[in-house]
Amino acid sequence: MLLSLCFLVGNATMIIPVETKSTGLYLGISSDQKVSQIYFGRKTESFDELNKTLNGTKSTGNLYGRDAYSFWGNGNVLDVALQVTHADGNMTCDLRFVSQKTISISPDIKETVVVLKDNYYPFTVSLHYKAYFSTDILEVWTEVENQENKNIRLDKIASGLICFDAPDYYLTQFSGEWADEMHMTEEKLSRGIKSLETKKGVRTTQSESPSFILSLNTPMQENTGEVLLGALSWSGNFRFSFQVDQYNKLSIIAGVNDFNSAYTLEPKKKFVTPSLVLAYSMQGSGNASRNLHTWARKNILRDGNTVRPVVLNSWEGAYFNFDEKKLTDMMDGAAELGIEMFVLDDGWFGNNYPRNNAKMGLGDWQVNNQKLPHGLEYLINYAKNKGLKFGIWIEPEMINPQSDLAKKHPEWIVGSNSHREPLTLRDQLILDLTNPQVQEYIYEVIDRLLSTNKGISYIKWDANSHVQNFGSSFLKPEFQSNFFIDYVNGLYSIYDRLMIKYPDVIVQACSSGGGRVDFGSMKYHHEFWPSDNTDALSRAFIQWGTNYFYPTMATAAHVSKTPNHQTSRTTPLKMRIDMAMTGRMGVELQPSDLDSVELKLLKESINTYKRIREVIQFGDLYRLASPYENGHSSMMYVNQDKTKAVVFAFSTQNHYKNETLKLSLNGLDPIKKYKLTELNQSNGVISNRSVNNQVFSGDFLMNFGISITLRFQGESIVYELQQVI
Ligand code: DGJ
C-alpha cells in the first residue's frame, strides 16, 4: 500500500500526532524549532518509528515549503500560506515552535493547537487542528493576534497547508455557471501551480466551488484508492493552490483569496481564518463523501437531525405575477398534494417602487398593498387553515437603484464612493455589510418581518449579484482591502443574531441558485438551493457533483413544469419526481396546471417520500453509476442499521435496444434479506417486473447485482428495499 509520506525533515525532536479513527496528520518539531508536516494519510500506530527514519537526515529548513504552515521571508521559494507586513514595514517572518496542547472537546472531538512565534517580532500564529474521530474529518484553521504596537497587514493568510508525496496527483474541481453548477472535471496535475479561486465576493460558489477532490496515484475512484476531499468553510473569495514542485511533491494551500484582500489588523485584534475541512480516505471518494455528510449533519448543518418538510415554492408557478387569489389557489393545490410548507417567493413587497419585476423595489421590505391588500397575515392564516406552514423569500443584502432605500442611503451601497459608474447585475447593487449600521438595518428588517408575522417558519435567503463595484464608503482608506473579508463576517454576524432569536425558523441558502453552497454558509442554513435549473436531467449532473460534499437532506430539489423554464426540455413527470426525491423534495409549479393523472402521481409520490424520507435525508449515500460515464445515473441511500434502502436510477441519454444497466448495490448487510418494491409507478406501469416484489440477500444484491433496462433519456426507476425477517 502506498502511503503519502510527507516530508522527511531532519532532526525532529518531537512528533505531534493529530489523529482520527483512520487518518493521521503528524507534525515534527526540529531541533531548531521549525514545525513541519511529516506525514498525512492513513493513521499509523507506529509514528514514533517515523522519527527514526529522520535521524541523520539533514534539515532542509523551509527552503522547499515543507513547513506545517509556510511563511514568506525565510528562504521559502514555493507558494506560502502566510505573508505579513509588520508594523515597521518589514515584510518577513521567521516562525518557530513555542508550545502545543490538545484538548478534548467531546468524546469524539479533539483540538490540537500548535503555537508559533516570530523570532524577532511579537507576532504569534496558532495552528488549529480539530479532529473528529468517528467521521475521520479534520478541520484546520489559523489564528493570528496583533501584539505589535501599530497596525500590521496580513498580505496573505491561508487556513492551512497539506502536503503529499505520491507518483501522480489527480485533481477534480467543481465548476460551472448559473443554472449549470458543480460540474466535475478531473485533470492530472503537472509541475507548477494550479489554482482554483473566485474574486466575486458574494455568490461565490456558482461558477467555482470551494471544494476539491485530490486522488493520489490513480484517477478518482468511488470505492477504492487514496483520496482527499477538501472544502473551505467560507462564503467569500477563496483560493486553493496546488503546487507540484521540482521533487514532484504536492503542497495544497487553501484559504480566503488574498487578491485585493491584504487585511489590516489593528493592535490587540485577532484574525481567525475560516476552516479547511479535510476528509481523507483509503477507500475512495464514496467513503470520504459519506464521512463528510455524517460530519456535516452532526456538526455543521443547522438541525441536521431534523426531518425536512416537503415545500411548494411559488417562483416558477407565479413569478412576480400574482395576487392573493393566485397564491391561495396554489396553497389549495399544495394542501391537496400533501405538501407541508408553502413558500412565497419574490414579488411580495415594495409600494413606491412595486416589485413587479426585477427592476425595482429591492430594499423596500413593506408588503405590496396592491397585490396583497390583506397583508402577509392573511396568507399565513390561510396556509395554517390548510395545514401548511408558511415561508417567505427575502434578498436583504441587495438593493435596486429604483427603491426608497437606495434614494435614502446611497452611502450604504458597495462601491458608492468610487466615483465610477455603478455596474448593476439583474438591475441591482449590493449593500455594504462591512458597515455595522447596514448590518443593523438588515437584522432589523428580518427581525421585524419575523416578529410581526409569527407564522413565518421558513426564509429563502437570496443573493443575486456578485461584487462588481469594489469599495466601501464606511471603511477608511487604509482598510479598503479588508472589504471582501469584512463583508462575509458582517453577513455571518447578522445570521448569528438571527439564529439566536429565531432558532426554529428554517433558512434556505438560495443565492441565485448554487451561489452559497459551502460549509461556512451551511452553519447558518438548513438547506441550500443548488441551482435555478429545475430540469431533472440537468439536476442529474448538478446534484451529483454537489452531493460529493454537501448532504442530500440539505439539497432542495423541486418538481417543476415542462417544458422546463431554464432548458425548454420536456422530461416525464416521473423522472422529475424521482430526481426531486433524491434530495429534499419540493414542488415549484401551480398545481392547477397539472391534469388529474399528473396530480395523482405527484400526490402519491409525495406521500411515499414522506414515508421513506428518513432513509434519504439521514442515510448513507452510495453512488452506483455516474452520469458522466455511460448515460445512466444511479445512487442509493441506506439507513444506519441497514434495514432499509432506496435505489434510484435514471437514463440521461437514449440507449441501444439491448443495453441494460447492471447495478451492484452497496452499503447493505450481506446477511440480511431485502424485499425490493418499485416506487412511483407511472400510471401503475411497473418497469422491472423481474425484481419487483422479490426478496434477495444483501450479498446477492451487492455482488451479483440487478439489471435494469432504462432505454430512453428521461426514464427512471426507484426501488425501495426493506429487510424481511
Ligand atoms: C433567484 C432564485 O434562485 C430563484 O429561485 C428566485 O427566488 C428568484 N431569484 C427570485 O427573484
XYZ file of C-alpha atoms and ligand atoms in Angstrom:
736
model
C 0.000 0.000 0.000
C 1.393 3.378 -0.976
C 1.452 5.860 1.843
C 1.811 9.507 1.071
C 4.810 10.213 3.186
C 5.436 13.861 3.625
C 8.051 15.238 4.398
C 11.337 13.928 5.576
C 12.541 16.841 7.612
C 15.649 16.116 9.592
C 16.246 16.031 13.305
C 12.675 16.035 14.535
C 12.809 16.253 18.266
C 9.116 15.804 18.807
C 6.209 14.499 16.797
C 2.710 15.890 17.305
C 0.024 13.451 16.195
C -3.419 14.641 15.120
C -5.493 11.529 14.667
C -8.979 10.317 13.893
C -10.212 6.743 13.618
C -8.282 6.068 10.404
C -6.409 9.254 9.491
C -3.268 10.786 10.921
C -1.518 14.075 10.468
C 1.932 14.106 12.075
C 3.835 17.300 12.671
C 7.508 17.274 13.517
C 9.416 19.826 15.581
C 13.054 20.011 14.585
C 15.906 20.880 16.927
C 15.856 24.424 15.585
C 12.131 24.658 16.477
C 10.803 24.537 12.962
C 7.437 22.843 12.523
C 6.987 20.564 9.550
C 4.334 18.253 8.266
C 5.958 14.843 8.375
C 3.093 12.746 7.164
C -0.609 12.981 6.361
C -2.693 9.992 5.407
C -3.597 6.623 6.827
C -3.193 6.600 10.580
C -0.140 4.746 11.753
C 0.188 3.083 15.138
C 3.946 3.433 14.970
C 4.508 7.058 14.149
C 7.401 7.192 16.595
C 9.257 4.987 14.130
C 8.886 7.747 11.589
C 11.230 9.672 13.775
C 13.909 7.015 13.373
C 13.871 7.414 9.623
C 14.566 11.087 10.100
C 17.723 10.626 12.096
C 20.705 11.700 10.149
C 18.613 13.419 7.502
C 19.999 16.861 7.039
C 17.480 19.538 7.849
C 16.264 21.208 4.700
C 14.909 24.105 6.667
C 11.890 25.526 4.925
C 13.621 26.072 1.614
C 11.116 23.994 -0.297
C 7.941 24.816 1.564
C 7.924 21.804 3.818
C 6.660 23.677 6.814
C 3.424 22.743 8.514
C 2.483 26.337 7.732
C 4.801 28.068 5.299
C 5.574 31.756 5.504
C 7.308 34.339 3.411
C 10.663 35.812 4.304
C 12.810 32.975 5.461
C 14.042 31.440 2.261
C 10.866 29.748 1.081
C 10.614 29.810 -2.688
C 7.332 27.983 -3.082
C 3.818 29.339 -2.634
C 3.350 30.267 1.017
C 0.479 30.190 3.476
C 1.389 33.441 5.233
C 2.729 36.830 4.199
C 2.798 39.650 6.734
C 3.852 43.273 6.770
C 4.851 44.146 10.311
C 4.166 47.483 11.976
C 7.627 48.753 10.997
C 7.179 47.814 7.348
C 9.262 44.642 7.456
C 7.682 42.003 5.219
C 9.330 38.861 6.501
C 8.613 36.199 9.092
C 10.586 33.555 10.870
C 8.203 31.462 12.896
C 9.397 28.915 15.453
C 7.605 26.457 17.668
C 6.580 27.686 21.117
C 4.055 25.233 22.506
C 1.337 22.771 21.726
C -1.699 21.405 23.516
C -4.518 19.033 22.736
C -7.906 19.490 24.327
C -10.862 17.126 24.360
C -13.963 18.965 23.258
C -16.162 15.868 23.421
C -15.527 12.126 23.365
C -15.457 12.381 19.562
C -13.659 15.699 19.042
C -10.151 16.792 19.972
C -8.477 20.068 19.114
C -4.727 20.427 18.846
C -3.241 23.911 18.916
C 0.340 24.500 17.864
C 1.710 27.934 18.688
C 4.473 29.510 16.609
C 6.173 32.798 17.295
C 8.343 35.044 15.190
C 11.916 35.019 16.484
C 12.125 38.814 16.352
C 8.652 40.387 16.258
C 5.933 39.974 18.898
C 3.961 38.076 16.289
C 2.276 34.792 17.192
C 0.449 32.367 14.937
C -1.581 29.455 16.225
C -2.374 26.491 14.041
C -5.600 24.708 14.939
C -6.371 21.116 14.061
C -9.750 19.786 15.089
C -10.027 16.019 14.737
C -13.457 14.361 14.529
C -12.649 10.804 15.447
C -15.605 8.741 14.198
C -16.089 10.564 10.893
C -12.383 10.867 10.034
C -12.648 14.589 9.419
C -10.024 17.198 10.166
C -10.783 20.897 10.384
C -7.750 23.122 10.040
C -7.531 26.864 10.615
C -5.119 29.577 11.709
C -5.338 32.414 14.204
C -3.175 35.492 14.499
C -3.237 38.210 17.119
C -1.599 41.564 16.526
C 0.661 42.117 19.517
C 2.639 44.855 17.774
C 2.040 48.463 18.705
C 0.673 49.584 15.342
C -1.406 48.068 12.556
C 0.049 45.081 10.793
C -1.053 43.871 7.375
C -1.846 40.244 6.655
C -0.981 40.172 2.977
C -1.931 36.539 2.788
C -3.232 34.242 5.464
C -4.327 30.770 4.444
C -6.341 28.422 6.610
C -3.973 25.539 6.178
C -1.407 23.676 4.188
C -1.332 19.971 3.403
C 1.460 18.141 1.590
C 1.735 14.850 -0.248
C 4.423 12.843 -1.905
C 2.925 10.461 -4.454
C 3.829 9.460 -8.014
C 0.750 11.106 -9.528
C -1.909 13.565 -8.435
C -5.377 13.903 -9.962
C -7.442 16.951 -9.129
C -11.209 17.095 -9.521
C -12.728 20.553 -9.457
C -16.382 21.557 -9.368
C -17.293 24.453 -11.601
C -19.972 25.746 -13.907
C -22.188 28.763 -14.247
C -25.702 29.910 -13.402
C -28.128 27.019 -13.996
C -25.252 24.639 -14.662
C -23.376 24.420 -11.382
C -20.961 21.894 -9.863
C -19.738 20.155 -12.990
C -16.871 17.814 -12.307
C -13.610 17.944 -14.222
C -10.618 15.804 -13.389
C -7.086 16.543 -14.514
C -3.658 15.205 -13.793
C -1.528 17.809 -12.052
C 1.776 18.687 -13.640
C 4.649 20.865 -12.413
C 3.744 24.353 -11.288
C 0.732 25.841 -9.599
C -2.839 25.049 -10.416
C -5.120 27.419 -8.613
C -8.859 27.406 -8.050
C -10.276 30.681 -6.905
C -13.013 33.223 -7.026
C -12.978 37.003 -6.811
C -16.722 37.515 -6.834
C -17.042 38.379 -3.158
C -20.692 37.343 -2.925
C -22.497 34.386 -4.524
C -19.071 32.827 -4.703
C -19.920 29.189 -5.339
C -21.920 29.456 -8.526
C -19.178 29.211 -11.121
C -16.412 27.934 -8.855
C -16.714 25.860 -5.718
C -14.529 25.962 -2.607
C -14.243 22.205 -2.708
C -11.942 19.757 -4.466
C -11.068 16.091 -4.660
C -7.466 15.059 -4.832
C -6.794 11.496 -5.843
C -3.332 10.071 -5.311
C -1.668 7.638 -7.686
C -4.729 6.967 -9.912
C -7.742 8.919 -11.160
C -10.520 9.195 -8.608
C -12.496 6.059 -7.903
C -15.657 5.711 -5.892
C -14.844 2.679 -3.799
C -11.088 2.276 -3.837
C -7.957 4.390 -3.742
C -6.404 7.132 -1.705
C -8.312 10.407 -1.867
C -8.647 13.691 -0.074
C -11.861 15.706 -0.210
C -11.220 19.287 0.836
C -13.592 22.215 1.321
C -13.279 25.695 2.733
C -15.950 26.841 5.195
C -16.246 30.304 3.727
C -18.880 32.158 1.714
C -16.488 34.691 0.209
C -13.461 34.730 -2.034
C -11.305 31.651 -1.760
C -8.111 30.382 -3.287
C -6.724 26.874 -3.379
C -3.285 26.396 -4.815
C -1.917 23.005 -5.766
C 1.797 23.223 -6.349
C 3.820 20.311 -7.665
C 7.455 21.177 -7.009
C 10.719 20.074 -8.586
C 10.727 16.926 -6.442
C 7.201 16.036 -7.546
C 5.873 16.804 -4.091
C 2.499 18.478 -3.796
C 1.569 21.303 -1.424
C -2.037 22.369 -1.132
C -2.601 25.800 0.354
C -6.207 26.790 0.955
C -7.894 29.813 2.412
C -9.506 33.146 1.706
C -8.311 34.620 -1.561
C -5.522 37.123 -0.936
C -6.483 39.007 -4.112
C -7.249 42.638 -3.147
C -7.560 41.405 0.414
C -4.423 42.383 2.318
C -6.002 42.618 5.745
C -5.079 45.482 8.054
C -5.217 44.269 11.635
C -5.233 46.730 14.494
C -3.220 46.143 17.686
C -4.751 43.582 20.057
C -7.195 42.441 17.354
C -7.385 38.816 16.363
C -7.776 37.342 12.910
C -9.304 33.894 12.588
C -9.294 32.207 9.199
C -12.183 30.049 8.052
C -11.625 26.355 8.494
C -10.413 23.999 5.826
C -12.332 20.724 6.050
C -10.409 17.603 5.085
C -11.806 14.126 4.530
C -9.091 11.615 3.726
C -9.840 8.019 2.791
C -8.058 4.918 1.571
C -11.417 3.583 0.282
C -12.198 6.032 -2.466
C -14.284 9.159 -2.751
C -17.514 7.416 -1.707
C -16.245 6.699 1.791
C -14.819 10.197 2.262
C -18.012 11.735 0.947
C -20.225 9.736 3.340
C -17.967 10.767 6.202
C -18.352 14.408 5.192
C -22.143 14.082 5.072
C -22.313 12.488 8.511
C -19.920 15.073 9.911
C -21.871 17.960 8.376
C -25.212 16.658 9.637
C -23.838 16.243 13.142
C -21.664 19.324 13.440
C -22.368 21.977 10.835
C -25.738 21.937 9.130
C -28.496 23.548 11.177
C -30.720 20.978 12.833
C -29.039 18.226 10.874
C -31.023 15.620 12.772
C -34.456 17.051 11.917
C -36.671 15.801 9.099
C -37.026 18.341 6.289
C -40.553 19.243 5.141
C -41.877 18.972 1.586
C -42.049 22.504 0.174
C -44.029 24.209 -2.550
C -42.192 27.311 -3.740
C -44.209 29.880 -5.696
C -41.455 31.095 -8.048
C -41.854 29.051 -11.227
C -45.617 28.792 -10.745
C -46.238 32.531 -10.415
C -43.020 34.565 -10.780
C -43.818 38.233 -9.973
C -47.258 37.922 -11.393
C -49.658 37.076 -8.581
C -52.455 38.308 -6.415
C -53.983 36.800 -3.284
C -56.235 34.504 -5.282
C -53.386 33.027 -7.287
C -51.474 32.310 -4.104
C -54.421 30.852 -2.213
C -55.172 28.641 -5.234
C -51.596 27.471 -5.039
C -51.967 26.719 -1.366
C -55.181 24.798 -2.020
C -53.318 22.687 -4.552
C -50.332 22.295 -2.244
C -52.504 21.109 0.633
C -54.297 18.670 -1.632
C -50.932 17.226 -2.708
C -49.820 16.684 0.880
C -47.195 19.439 0.834
C -46.122 20.727 4.247
C -44.629 24.188 3.614
C -45.732 26.936 1.248
C -43.038 29.466 0.339
C -43.935 32.837 -1.158
C -41.074 33.847 -3.431
C -40.026 37.234 -4.833
C -42.574 39.944 -5.672
C -44.484 40.488 -2.404
C -43.047 43.880 -1.392
C -42.445 47.480 -2.498
C -45.076 50.199 -2.882
C -43.434 53.374 -4.204
C -41.374 51.027 -6.347
C -43.594 47.971 -6.618
C -41.712 44.741 -7.076
C -43.475 43.579 -10.229
C -40.249 42.664 -11.953
C -36.567 42.500 -11.054
C -36.006 46.186 -11.895
C -37.316 47.836 -8.746
C -38.322 47.599 -5.126
C -35.443 45.568 -3.725
C -34.625 47.066 -0.332
C -38.189 48.206 0.437
C -39.469 45.432 2.644
C -43.071 46.560 3.061
C -45.895 44.377 1.779
C -47.131 45.431 -1.643
C -50.643 46.700 -0.903
C -51.962 46.256 -4.378
C -51.048 42.633 -4.731
C -51.635 41.644 -1.136
C -54.237 44.067 0.285
C -54.789 41.911 3.365
C -51.109 41.651 4.180
C -48.997 38.629 4.949
C -51.126 37.761 7.964
C -53.987 36.773 5.692
C -51.781 34.432 3.657
C -50.168 32.960 6.755
C -53.569 32.214 8.269
C -54.818 30.786 5.003
C -51.827 28.460 4.914
C -52.386 27.499 8.524
C -56.020 26.621 7.882
C -54.863 24.394 5.059
C -52.388 22.618 7.317
C -49.401 24.296 5.653
C -46.518 26.152 7.212
C -45.570 29.459 5.633
C -42.231 30.613 4.302
C -41.081 33.776 2.572
C -38.374 34.957 0.155
C -36.017 37.779 1.012
C -32.876 39.214 -0.564
C -31.701 41.508 2.210
C -28.123 42.182 1.049
C -29.177 43.656 -2.272
C -30.897 46.779 -3.495
C -32.407 48.117 -6.714
C -31.364 51.705 -7.549
C -35.106 52.127 -8.065
C -36.063 51.815 -4.408
C -36.793 54.055 -1.435
C -33.760 52.656 0.373
C -31.329 53.448 -2.456
C -32.548 57.053 -2.538
C -32.298 57.382 1.234
C -28.945 55.716 1.823
C -26.711 55.876 -1.259
C -23.727 55.695 1.105
C -24.769 52.180 2.116
C -24.144 50.835 -1.361
C -20.958 48.948 -2.182
C -18.753 50.986 -4.474
C -20.737 54.185 -3.953
C -17.643 56.172 -3.037
C -15.681 55.135 -6.081
C -16.789 57.996 -8.360
C -17.331 55.448 -11.066
C -20.418 54.489 -12.997
C -22.039 51.723 -10.917
C -22.313 48.382 -12.661
C -25.582 46.623 -11.954
C -26.349 42.954 -12.227
C -30.014 41.985 -12.513
C -30.608 45.717 -12.003
C -29.259 45.582 -8.505
C -26.424 46.730 -6.310
C -25.056 45.380 -3.060
C -25.391 46.814 0.423
C -22.176 47.382 2.309
C -22.191 44.734 5.010
C -18.855 45.901 6.383
C -20.840 48.803 7.853
C -22.367 47.942 11.267
C -25.276 50.316 10.549
C -26.158 48.293 7.474
C -25.830 45.068 9.427
C -28.201 46.509 11.996
C -30.648 47.607 9.300
C -30.722 44.131 7.737
C -31.088 42.470 11.094
C -34.000 44.773 11.936
C -35.727 44.157 8.592
C -35.736 40.425 9.183
C -36.463 40.744 12.879
C -39.487 42.921 12.093
C -40.678 40.535 9.403
C -40.477 37.551 11.729
C -41.699 39.191 14.901
C -44.737 40.845 13.316
C -45.607 37.727 11.323
C -45.184 34.987 13.854
C -46.385 32.322 11.437
C -43.322 32.607 9.194
C -41.379 29.434 9.707
C -39.061 29.426 6.680
C -36.893 32.017 4.952
C -35.481 31.684 1.473
C -32.415 33.961 1.580
C -31.488 35.059 -1.927
C -28.474 36.996 -3.234
C -28.458 37.564 -6.968
C -25.340 39.624 -7.629
C -21.667 39.408 -7.055
C -19.372 42.332 -6.298
C -18.725 44.406 -9.385
C -18.215 47.787 -7.743
C -15.431 47.294 -5.275
C -15.175 49.725 -2.368
C -16.818 50.814 0.849
C -17.607 54.311 1.994
C -17.597 53.034 5.547
C -14.061 51.605 5.591
C -11.206 54.093 5.990
C -8.729 54.227 3.088
C -6.150 52.023 4.831
C -8.840 49.409 5.487
C -10.334 49.256 1.969
C -8.774 45.913 1.215
C -10.464 44.442 4.317
C -13.714 44.732 2.355
C -14.089 41.223 0.978
C -13.393 39.567 4.315
C -15.364 42.017 6.444
C -18.376 41.661 4.149
C -18.622 37.931 4.838
C -18.005 38.382 8.551
C -20.685 41.101 8.584
C -23.111 38.703 6.932
C -22.258 35.935 9.381
C -22.789 38.299 12.321
C -26.346 39.007 11.123
C -27.001 35.292 10.826
C -25.562 34.696 14.292
C -28.020 37.124 15.840
C -30.978 35.792 13.889
C -30.156 32.210 14.788
C -30.262 33.060 18.463
C -33.545 34.924 18.247
C -35.277 32.599 15.759
C -33.797 29.151 16.269
C -36.845 27.391 14.825
C -37.118 29.245 11.534
C -35.799 27.152 8.656
C -33.393 29.100 6.438
C -32.527 28.235 2.856
C -29.304 29.499 1.256
C -30.658 30.327 -2.175
C -28.200 32.867 -3.507
C -29.316 32.812 -7.111
C -29.152 29.037 -7.143
C -25.858 27.440 -6.213
C -24.282 30.698 -5.026
C -23.747 29.783 -1.380
C -23.152 26.086 -1.247
C -20.279 25.880 1.204
C -19.699 24.698 4.749
C -19.375 28.293 6.024
C -22.883 29.090 4.882
C -24.224 25.719 5.998
C -23.669 26.653 9.614
C -26.461 29.200 9.207
C -28.809 27.296 6.948
C -30.905 24.175 6.948
C -30.684 23.706 3.220
C -29.479 25.257 0.001
C -30.922 25.759 -3.454
C -28.272 24.090 -5.606
C -29.371 25.648 -8.890
C -32.079 27.708 -10.528
C -32.168 24.964 -13.102
C -35.010 22.608 -12.166
C -34.672 20.392 -15.250
C -34.345 16.869 -13.876
C -31.755 15.900 -16.481
C -29.581 18.880 -15.631
C -30.064 18.117 -11.960
C -28.694 14.601 -12.564
C -25.323 16.326 -13.001
C -25.694 19.309 -10.689
C -26.844 17.273 -7.694
C -24.327 14.538 -8.444
C -21.440 16.986 -8.096
C -22.983 18.884 -5.181
C -23.585 15.764 -3.136
C -19.947 14.727 -3.124
C -19.569 17.284 -0.350
C -22.876 18.670 0.751
C -25.555 16.473 2.301
C -28.613 15.228 0.499
C -31.002 16.377 3.207
C -29.918 19.964 2.532
C -30.251 19.719 -1.253
C -33.528 21.341 -2.281
C -34.847 19.603 -5.401
C -38.163 20.661 -6.891
C -40.596 19.117 -9.351
C -41.358 21.796 -11.943
C -43.344 22.065 -15.152
C -42.319 21.094 -18.642
C -41.089 22.322 -20.994
C -38.568 23.310 -18.353
C -38.280 27.071 -17.890
C -34.474 27.071 -17.975
C -33.702 24.472 -20.635
C -37.002 24.200 -22.568
C -36.628 20.425 -22.303
C -39.552 18.115 -21.715
C -38.970 15.276 -19.292
C -41.509 12.799 -17.921
C -43.172 13.821 -14.665
C -41.995 10.549 -13.175
C -38.371 11.465 -13.782
C -38.890 14.916 -12.296
C -40.457 13.334 -9.231
C -37.764 10.668 -8.903
C -34.980 13.251 -9.167
C -36.610 15.536 -6.590
C -36.851 12.568 -4.246
C -33.081 12.141 -4.224
C -32.811 15.336 -2.173
C -35.124 17.471 -0.053
C -38.203 17.039 -2.195
C -40.259 20.040 -3.182
C -42.565 21.312 -5.886
C -42.322 24.510 -7.914
C -45.389 24.951 -10.120
C -49.028 25.941 -9.961
C -50.741 22.643 -9.058
C -53.836 23.590 -11.073
C -51.641 23.450 -14.205
C -51.383 19.668 -13.832
C -54.041 17.254 -15.091
C -55.708 14.737 -12.831
C -53.360 11.867 -13.762
C -50.302 14.007 -13.040
C -51.770 15.253 -9.782
C -52.444 11.681 -8.688
C -48.877 10.569 -9.393
C -47.415 13.624 -7.670
C -49.650 13.234 -4.640
C -48.831 9.561 -4.252
C -45.127 10.184 -4.599
C -45.152 12.978 -2.007
C -46.858 10.553 0.317
C -44.230 7.930 -0.481
C -41.421 10.436 0.036
C -42.732 11.281 3.483
C -42.707 7.582 4.325
C -39.161 6.940 3.108
C -37.534 10.357 3.551
C -35.602 9.460 6.664
C -33.610 6.944 4.622
C -32.811 9.639 2.037
C -32.266 12.544 4.405
C -30.226 10.705 7.056
C -29.000 7.630 5.197
C -25.608 6.929 3.686
C -25.293 7.827 0.018
C -23.696 5.282 -2.317
C -23.066 6.326 -5.889
C -23.631 3.395 -8.251
C -23.427 4.782 -11.802
C -22.070 8.161 -12.804
C -23.974 10.317 -15.312
C -20.548 11.251 -16.703
C -19.924 7.708 -17.907
C -22.466 5.675 -19.864
C -25.651 7.690 -19.953
C -27.086 6.370 -16.711
C -27.034 7.842 -13.259
C -27.752 5.784 -10.181
C -27.378 6.168 -6.448
C -28.768 4.592 -3.339
C -29.362 5.543 0.269
C -29.053 3.106 3.143
C -30.250 3.775 6.667
C -27.880 3.426 9.594
C -28.932 -0.049 10.698
C -29.073 -1.272 7.099
C -32.677 -2.381 7.321
C -33.940 -0.019 4.629
C -32.575 1.407 1.408
C -33.804 3.295 -1.638
C -32.223 2.877 -5.072
C -32.628 5.436 -7.860
C -31.629 5.004 -11.492
C -32.008 7.497 -14.342
C -31.300 7.356 -18.026
C -29.590 10.540 -19.155
C -29.469 9.563 -22.832
C -31.043 7.089 -25.265
C -29.553 3.594 -25.338
C -29.351 0.693 -27.754
C -32.205 -1.736 -27.612
C -30.469 -4.473 -25.641
C -28.408 -2.269 -23.369
C -29.076 -2.801 -19.693
C -27.761 -1.069 -16.630
C -26.040 -3.528 -14.336
C -26.153 -2.229 -10.792
C -24.117 -3.715 -7.978
C -25.762 -2.302 -4.909
C -23.673 -1.117 -2.000
C -23.796 -0.492 1.731
C -26.228 -3.333 2.538
C -25.771 -6.029 5.122
C -24.705 -9.133 3.157
C -26.555 -11.429 5.554
C -29.841 -9.575 5.601
C -32.655 -10.319 3.154
C -34.301 -7.419 1.396
C -37.573 -7.161 -0.450
C -37.476 -4.854 -3.488
C -40.561 -2.808 -4.271
C -40.788 -0.418 -7.158
C -41.976 3.063 -6.187
C -43.577 5.922 -8.121
C -45.024 3.684 -10.769
C -46.177 5.957 -13.525
C -49.811 5.104 -14.340
C -49.406 1.850 -12.477
C -46.846 0.596 -15.010
C -44.153 -1.413 -13.265
C -40.877 -1.063 -15.119
C -38.861 -4.065 -13.993
C -41.213 -6.880 -13.238
C -38.384 -9.328 -12.800
C -37.177 -7.946 -9.474
C -40.257 -6.147 -8.217
C -41.550 -7.706 -5.004
C -38.722 -10.230 -4.915
C -36.519 -10.975 -1.929
C -32.700 -11.084 -2.248
C -29.837 -11.270 0.171
C -27.644 -8.218 0.624
C -24.774 -10.386 -0.530
C -26.513 -11.161 -3.836
C -27.541 -7.566 -4.420
C -24.038 -6.276 -3.812
C -22.072 -8.980 -5.575
C -24.306 -10.161 -8.380
C -26.491 -7.084 -8.554
C -29.577 -6.317 -10.567
C -30.055 -5.380 -14.191
C -32.308 -2.529 -15.120
C -33.493 -1.516 -18.551
C -33.891 2.208 -18.990
C -33.744 2.791 -22.714
C -34.747 6.349 -23.238
C -33.447 9.611 -21.969
C -35.656 10.667 -19.081
C -36.660 7.188 -17.975
C -36.142 6.411 -14.334
C -36.855 3.825 -11.697
C -36.923 3.772 -7.908
C -36.750 0.715 -5.679
C -37.405 0.594 -2.008
C -35.538 -2.140 -0.144
C -36.876 -3.348 3.142
C -35.400 -6.001 5.312
C -37.614 -9.043 5.660
C -37.300 -11.209 8.718
C -33.213 33.658 -7.899
C -33.599 32.403 -7.166
O -32.644 31.422 -7.287
C -34.973 31.952 -7.654
O -35.318 30.724 -7.085
C -35.964 33.017 -7.297
O -36.085 33.101 -5.914
C -35.542 34.341 -7.904
N -34.186 34.677 -7.606
C -36.440 35.440 -7.423
O -36.034 36.665 -7.847
